[in-house]
Amino acid sequence: MSFSVTLLAAPALYSNLLCFLVPICIFLSISLPFHLFFLFNFFNVLLINFRRMKAFLFVFVALTLCGYAVAKECTNIPTQSHTFRYELLTSKNATWRAEVMSHYHLTPTDETAWADLLPRKFLTEQNQHDWGMMYRKIKNTGVSKSPEGFLKEVPLGDVRLHKDSIHGRAQQTNLEYLLMLDVDRLIWSFRKTAGLSTPGTPYGGWEGPEVELRGHFVGHYLSASALMWASTQDDSLKQKMQSLVAGLSACQEKIGTGYLSAFPSEFFDRFESVREVWAPYYTIHKILAGLLDQHTFAGNPQALKMVKWMVDYFYDRVQNVITKYTINRHYQSLNEETGGMNDVLYRLYSITGDSKHLLLAHLFDKPCFLGLLAVQANDIADFHANTHIPVVVGSQMRYEVTGDPLYKEIGTFFMDLVNSSHSYATGGTSVSEFWSNPKRIADNLRTTENEESCTTYNMLKVSRHLFKWTREVSYADYYERALTNGVLSIQRGTDPGVMIYMLPLGFGVSKAKTGHSWGTPFDAFWCCYGTGIESFSKLGDSIYFEEQGTDPSLYIIQYISSSFNWKSGKILLNQTVVPASSWDPYLRVTFMLSPVESTSSTLNFRLPSWTRLDGAKGILNGESLSLPTPGSFLSITRKWSASDKLTLQLPLTVRTEAIKDDRPEYASVKAILYGPYLLAGHTSGGDWDVEAKNADWITPIPASYNSQLVSFFQDFEKSTFVLANSNQSLAMQKLPESGTDLALRATFRLVLKESSSKFSTLADANDRPVMLEPFDLPGMTVIHQGEDKPLLIVDSSDGKPSSVFLMVPGLDGRNETISLESQSDKGCYVYSGLSSSAGIKLSCKSDSDSSFKQATSFVAREGLNQYNPISFVAKGANRYFLLQPLLSFTDEPYTVYFNIQD
């Protein structure tokens, strides 16, 4: 993509400024990364003093007059996903590996080629290599005053999630995983690199001793354990993370230079020479961030000393590259993924005030990418998403510590760009780890490799910064959407250490059937495992934000059951959220307030954009409050008293949302949401047409339906089998694990023929005429076709008498069994043949046949699957769809986007 403009007329001011561009044109003899870096800093003055569009016009005119078009030269080297890199670098196929690596260098590495990129007509030879000049400029100039008026993060240690909430259970599952991991195994490769003894055995996956990215998960573990300890104060975890920091410190001391990693420093020789290596700074960022979190959240002073020593080492390395070669050589090396190096260095600078840390942070701002955002170019297609989102997060930290408004503009534009052109209904982004063409999201649904979990983790950081700056509800709404659908969806129920890499969002997809499927606790350790353990350790970090002062103010932006000790406001606050359900279409939240001392303060409660005023209520101590428009805050200022009680009732609205694709043929492709919850339909076939033309197109499933769910079991062949739907017919299948697709297909709803009959337990169906509705196929029913013919699943609207059965005592005479007798064909029963290979049929054999009695007798128990409290039935063109929250799915196939005619 390139830019060009035609200058029709320019004010005198611009004409004079254009004359100033002659020396800048000379400066543009260097490569794009460096000239964009110069330009977006230089034109920062223009952005402040002139209207934005005129300033952008000025940028384009400058480039055009100099004979340059801004072209994309900023990418990963190589342009490959993490998955491909892992497969490549661990491959034993030397021929394939050599072939790929022969095409590795996308930019020249010859020294003379690099020298040609220097701005020789602009800088003296001495200044070209004068690192000290750059450092003195930073040190003497200092930084602008940090902006004021930001909301402040509340201490994570003052927030406690309710253990019985959905977030509390997710946190507990993650805590169990963190406690399962062994310190010796985690730091095995660190000790090996340091030349220390290596007790135990190393973990596998991406932490394997031959994998170049090894050590990255250990950095994430440092962060996750610090965040989790702040969230729970778990003593066992504290002991484990202290042992981990001590073990890493011993490695750093043994090496003696400040260097600390699970791989040798030779990796950075290759990085600085722009040769093949798998993202060493990416791993270093994780280690630095983890140690800094150990200092910040767990109060470990040793961790901060280790960070500063590490940074001294890498400061010297970067200095050597720039001194020996050029700054452009350093920027070219940043085409390899470096994680959030700028972010962690700005965070470190905010603690130390050391100008060296600020300078190094600046040098990890990726100019070629931030430059595109600075001129607000919609040109992020084909960039590796999770390489660049952390760079934006770092630029946001740059704004917070320096006050440079350009970086505020960059963060704001980036968020708008991703949300408008590159995001799914989950709030997530990316396809196969990259951004695709803007507003062409429908193309992404052709693969299962949709939303990379890491990108959601980092986009939440972007939105969090923006909310702190602006207090805009839209950013809090985004955070809620992405947290609910993009984060809570990646755990496999309450299985510790089982998470996914990619969240598939296409048609008939499954979390268990992607390029990676579900990970395992000790042999995965993908990048998304690292961000995953962090995400589930800090679920309480964005519920509350405060504005301190003589009249403190608290912003409650997420409705998550929790308690909070608001120390500056001198209030103990307890928030209880009633679990959402489809049959009660309201978000109901209760706040109990207990002031530590009587003082005046303001509480601000988010009214989400997805709700509506009609039916919304706010009640304080029995008195109704006037509520503002959704998308704003309900603000209450008062001197709070003991036992003050506020309740909010916010309507949960069902709505459809078009896919981010502006082609007319995809105008009907839409997602269905219920409040913040993205609904997915149980379907594995090719039918996803929904008719939403009438008000009754979607109906809630009553809570009572769970009592009507049943599974039918038989024991034979030394195993337990269960009756299951198999391609619109029935068969006996081995007893499945909970949460699997088979568990879903082995669940049926007993529908009483007399609709007015009471049905609260399975016993209520005894000796009653019933129909069998497959759990995932609402509106369908099991029918027989006559004696010795297979049972089928068909549309129940036909009302065929062959669909009605009587639940009678089991023919085998056992108290715990039942038999299913055809109401229309007396003496004929559902028959399994005591075989997993034979289909289920109707059989009418003699009472004297014992095998017949056994094959027609089933143990009926509570269904293997249950309806989620949020469950709907949607009317399709050809069938009905069971809709449930995406976060509730494990292995079952589903569809997120439907072809909706409304």
XYZ file of N, CA and C in Angstrom, residues 82-83 86 177 181 185-187 189-190 203-224 244 248 259-263 267 278-291 293 310 337-340 386 452 454 457 499 501 523-534:
234
model
N 3.969 -18.455 15.057
C 4.678 -19.195 16.099
C 4.604 -20.691 15.834
N 3.436 -21.139 15.386
C 3.255 -22.571 15.149
C 4.233 -23.062 14.092
N 7.835 -23.140 15.417
C 8.081 -24.300 16.275
C 8.298 -25.551 15.427
N -3.595 -25.172 38.699
C -2.562 -25.451 37.698
C -1.213 -24.874 38.113
N 2.731 -27.145 38.955
C 4.003 -27.037 38.246
C 5.177 -27.035 39.225
N 11.679 -28.262 37.457
C 11.414 -28.546 36.045
C 11.272 -27.251 35.244
N 10.697 -26.222 35.874
C 10.535 -24.944 35.181
C 11.881 -24.311 34.848
N 12.839 -24.371 35.775
C 14.104 -23.652 35.558
C 15.236 -24.584 35.147
N 16.263 -25.524 32.187
C 17.081 -24.979 31.094
C 17.851 -23.735 31.531
N 17.311 -22.976 32.463
C 18.062 -21.831 33.002
C 19.328 -22.328 33.698
N 10.448 -29.759 31.355
C 9.141 -29.913 30.742
C 9.302 -30.001 29.221
N 8.221 -30.383 28.548
C 8.250 -30.510 27.101
C 7.576 -29.344 26.418
N 7.062 -29.598 25.204
C 6.408 -28.539 24.446
C 7.351 -27.398 24.148
N 6.833 -26.193 24.229
C 7.644 -25.015 23.919
C 8.651 -24.686 25.009
N 8.633 -25.406 26.113
C 9.662 -25.248 27.137
C 10.719 -26.353 27.053
N 10.642 -27.185 26.022
C 11.623 -28.248 25.852
C 13.031 -27.693 25.700
N 14.039 -28.437 26.145
C 15.419 -27.922 26.155
C 16.018 -27.669 24.779
N 15.365 -28.157 23.709
C 15.870 -27.909 22.356
C 15.063 -26.837 21.638
N 14.075 -26.255 22.298
C 13.209 -25.259 21.665
C 13.767 -23.867 21.936
N 13.938 -23.086 20.895
C 14.617 -21.796 21.055
C 13.832 -20.799 21.883
N 12.527 -20.971 21.988
C 11.718 -20.026 22.760
C 11.664 -20.409 24.239
N 12.374 -21.444 24.639
C 12.314 -21.922 26.023
C 12.605 -20.795 27.009
N 11.879 -20.830 28.106
C 12.020 -19.789 29.130
C 10.898 -18.784 29.114
N 10.181 -18.692 27.978
C 9.114 -17.688 27.893
C 8.009 -17.978 28.902
N 7.638 -19.255 29.028
C 6.553 -19.600 29.957
C 6.967 -19.342 31.396
N 8.234 -19.518 31.695
C 8.711 -19.245 33.056
C 8.506 -17.770 33.393
N 8.756 -16.893 32.413
C 8.480 -15.478 32.635
C 7.011 -15.234 32.899
N 6.159 -15.859 32.098
C 4.715 -15.743 32.335
C 4.339 -16.285 33.712
N 4.983 -17.382 34.104
C 4.665 -17.971 35.408
C 5.032 -17.001 36.533
N 6.143 -16.300 36.376
C 6.511 -15.292 37.378
C 5.411 -14.244 37.509
N 4.909 -13.768 36.375
C 3.830 -12.770 36.411
C 2.558 -13.366 36.985
N 2.173 -14.547 36.473
C 0.916 -15.155 36.901
C 0.918 -15.460 38.387
N 11.259 -19.965 42.983
C 11.544 -19.749 41.575
C 12.440 -18.528 41.387
N 16.318 -18.558 39.922
C 16.742 -17.749 38.785
C 17.863 -16.793 39.174
N 23.144 -11.272 32.505
C 22.344 -12.049 31.559
C 21.585 -13.143 32.304
N 20.338 -13.354 31.911
C 19.527 -14.415 32.496
C 18.551 -14.910 31.446
N 18.679 -16.167 31.081
C 17.743 -16.764 30.145
C 17.900 -18.270 30.181
N 16.963 -18.961 29.538
C 17.033 -20.417 29.430
C 17.836 -20.849 28.209
N 18.289 -19.891 27.401
C 19.097 -20.196 26.223
C 20.359 -19.333 26.267
N 22.265 -16.575 21.072
C 21.035 -16.298 20.328
C 20.960 -14.813 19.951
N 14.699 -17.709 16.976
C 13.294 -17.576 17.329
C 13.115 -16.595 18.483
N 12.953 -15.345 18.142
C 12.451 -14.281 19.021
C 13.055 -14.266 20.423
N 14.382 -14.086 20.555
C 14.968 -14.105 21.905
C 14.490 -12.960 22.795
N 14.284 -11.770 22.216
C 13.811 -10.657 23.041
C 12.370 -10.880 23.497
N 11.619 -11.642 22.739
C 10.263 -12.003 23.169
C 10.332 -12.708 24.520
N 11.238 -13.668 24.629
C 11.392 -14.393 25.890
C 11.960 -13.496 26.979
N 12.934 -12.680 26.631
C 13.520 -11.774 27.635
C 12.458 -10.833 28.182
N 11.568 -10.351 27.310
C 10.482 -9.499 27.807
C 9.657 -10.224 28.857
N 9.337 -11.490 28.607
C 8.517 -12.235 29.568
C 9.229 -12.374 30.910
N 10.544 -12.625 30.864
C 11.309 -12.773 32.112
C 11.379 -11.439 32.847
N 11.675 -10.364 32.121
C 11.725 -9.034 32.748
C 10.377 -8.661 33.352
N 9.315 -8.860 32.590
C 7.976 -8.508 33.078
C 7.605 -9.354 34.284
N 7.973 -10.637 34.246
C 7.658 -11.512 35.370
C 8.370 -11.095 36.643
N 9.646 -10.773 36.515
C 10.401 -10.334 37.693
C 9.884 -8.984 38.202
N 6.856 -7.939 37.943
C 5.591 -8.225 38.627
C 5.836 -8.844 39.995
N 19.708 -7.229 34.529
C 19.422 -7.711 33.174
C 19.367 -6.560 32.178
N 10.168 -10.673 16.327
C 9.247 -10.386 17.423
C 10.008 -10.120 18.720
N 9.686 -9.004 19.359
C 10.368 -8.634 20.608
C 9.406 -8.502 21.780
N 8.176 -8.967 21.607
C 7.227 -8.889 22.707
C 6.956 -7.447 23.105
N 6.812 -7.221 24.397
C 6.541 -5.879 24.910
C 7.763 -5.277 25.582
N 0.169 -10.486 17.184
C 0.671 -10.441 18.553
C 2.120 -9.998 18.643
N -6.388 -15.799 18.073
C -5.278 -16.236 18.918
C -5.482 -15.672 20.322
N -3.512 -15.026 22.724
C -2.560 -13.988 23.130
C -3.023 -12.596 22.704
N -5.572 -11.198 25.133
C -4.865 -10.783 26.349
C -4.272 -9.385 26.179
N -5.983 -25.605 28.142
C -6.412 -24.371 27.475
C -6.186 -24.510 25.973
N -5.117 -22.630 22.128
C -4.272 -21.632 21.468
C -5.155 -20.695 20.641
N 3.032 -30.494 28.624
C 3.692 -30.677 27.326
C 3.195 -29.726 26.256
N 2.622 -28.621 26.641
C 2.172 -27.615 25.666
C 3.029 -26.354 25.828
N 2.715 -25.540 26.804
C 3.470 -24.326 27.113
C 3.605 -23.399 25.912
N 2.523 -23.332 25.118
C 2.500 -22.391 24.009
C 2.504 -20.966 24.544
N 2.657 -20.021 23.634
C 2.590 -18.608 24.024
C 1.256 -18.323 24.710
N 0.185 -18.951 24.198
C -1.149 -18.685 24.749
C -1.369 -19.369 26.091
N -0.528 -20.337 26.438
C -0.554 -20.866 27.794
C -0.014 -19.815 28.758
N 1.040 -19.138 28.332
C 1.616 -18.105 29.186
C 0.658 -16.962 29.438
N 0.076 -16.428 28.372
C -0.880 -15.330 28.564
C -2.137 -15.835 29.259
N -2.473 -17.114 29.035
C -3.653 -17.677 29.684
C -3.511 -17.706 31.196
N -2.374 -18.190 31.701
C -2.219 -18.251 33.160
C -2.167 -16.855 33.769
N -1.710 -15.874 32.997
C -1.758 -14.495 33.498
C -3.193 -13.977 33.529
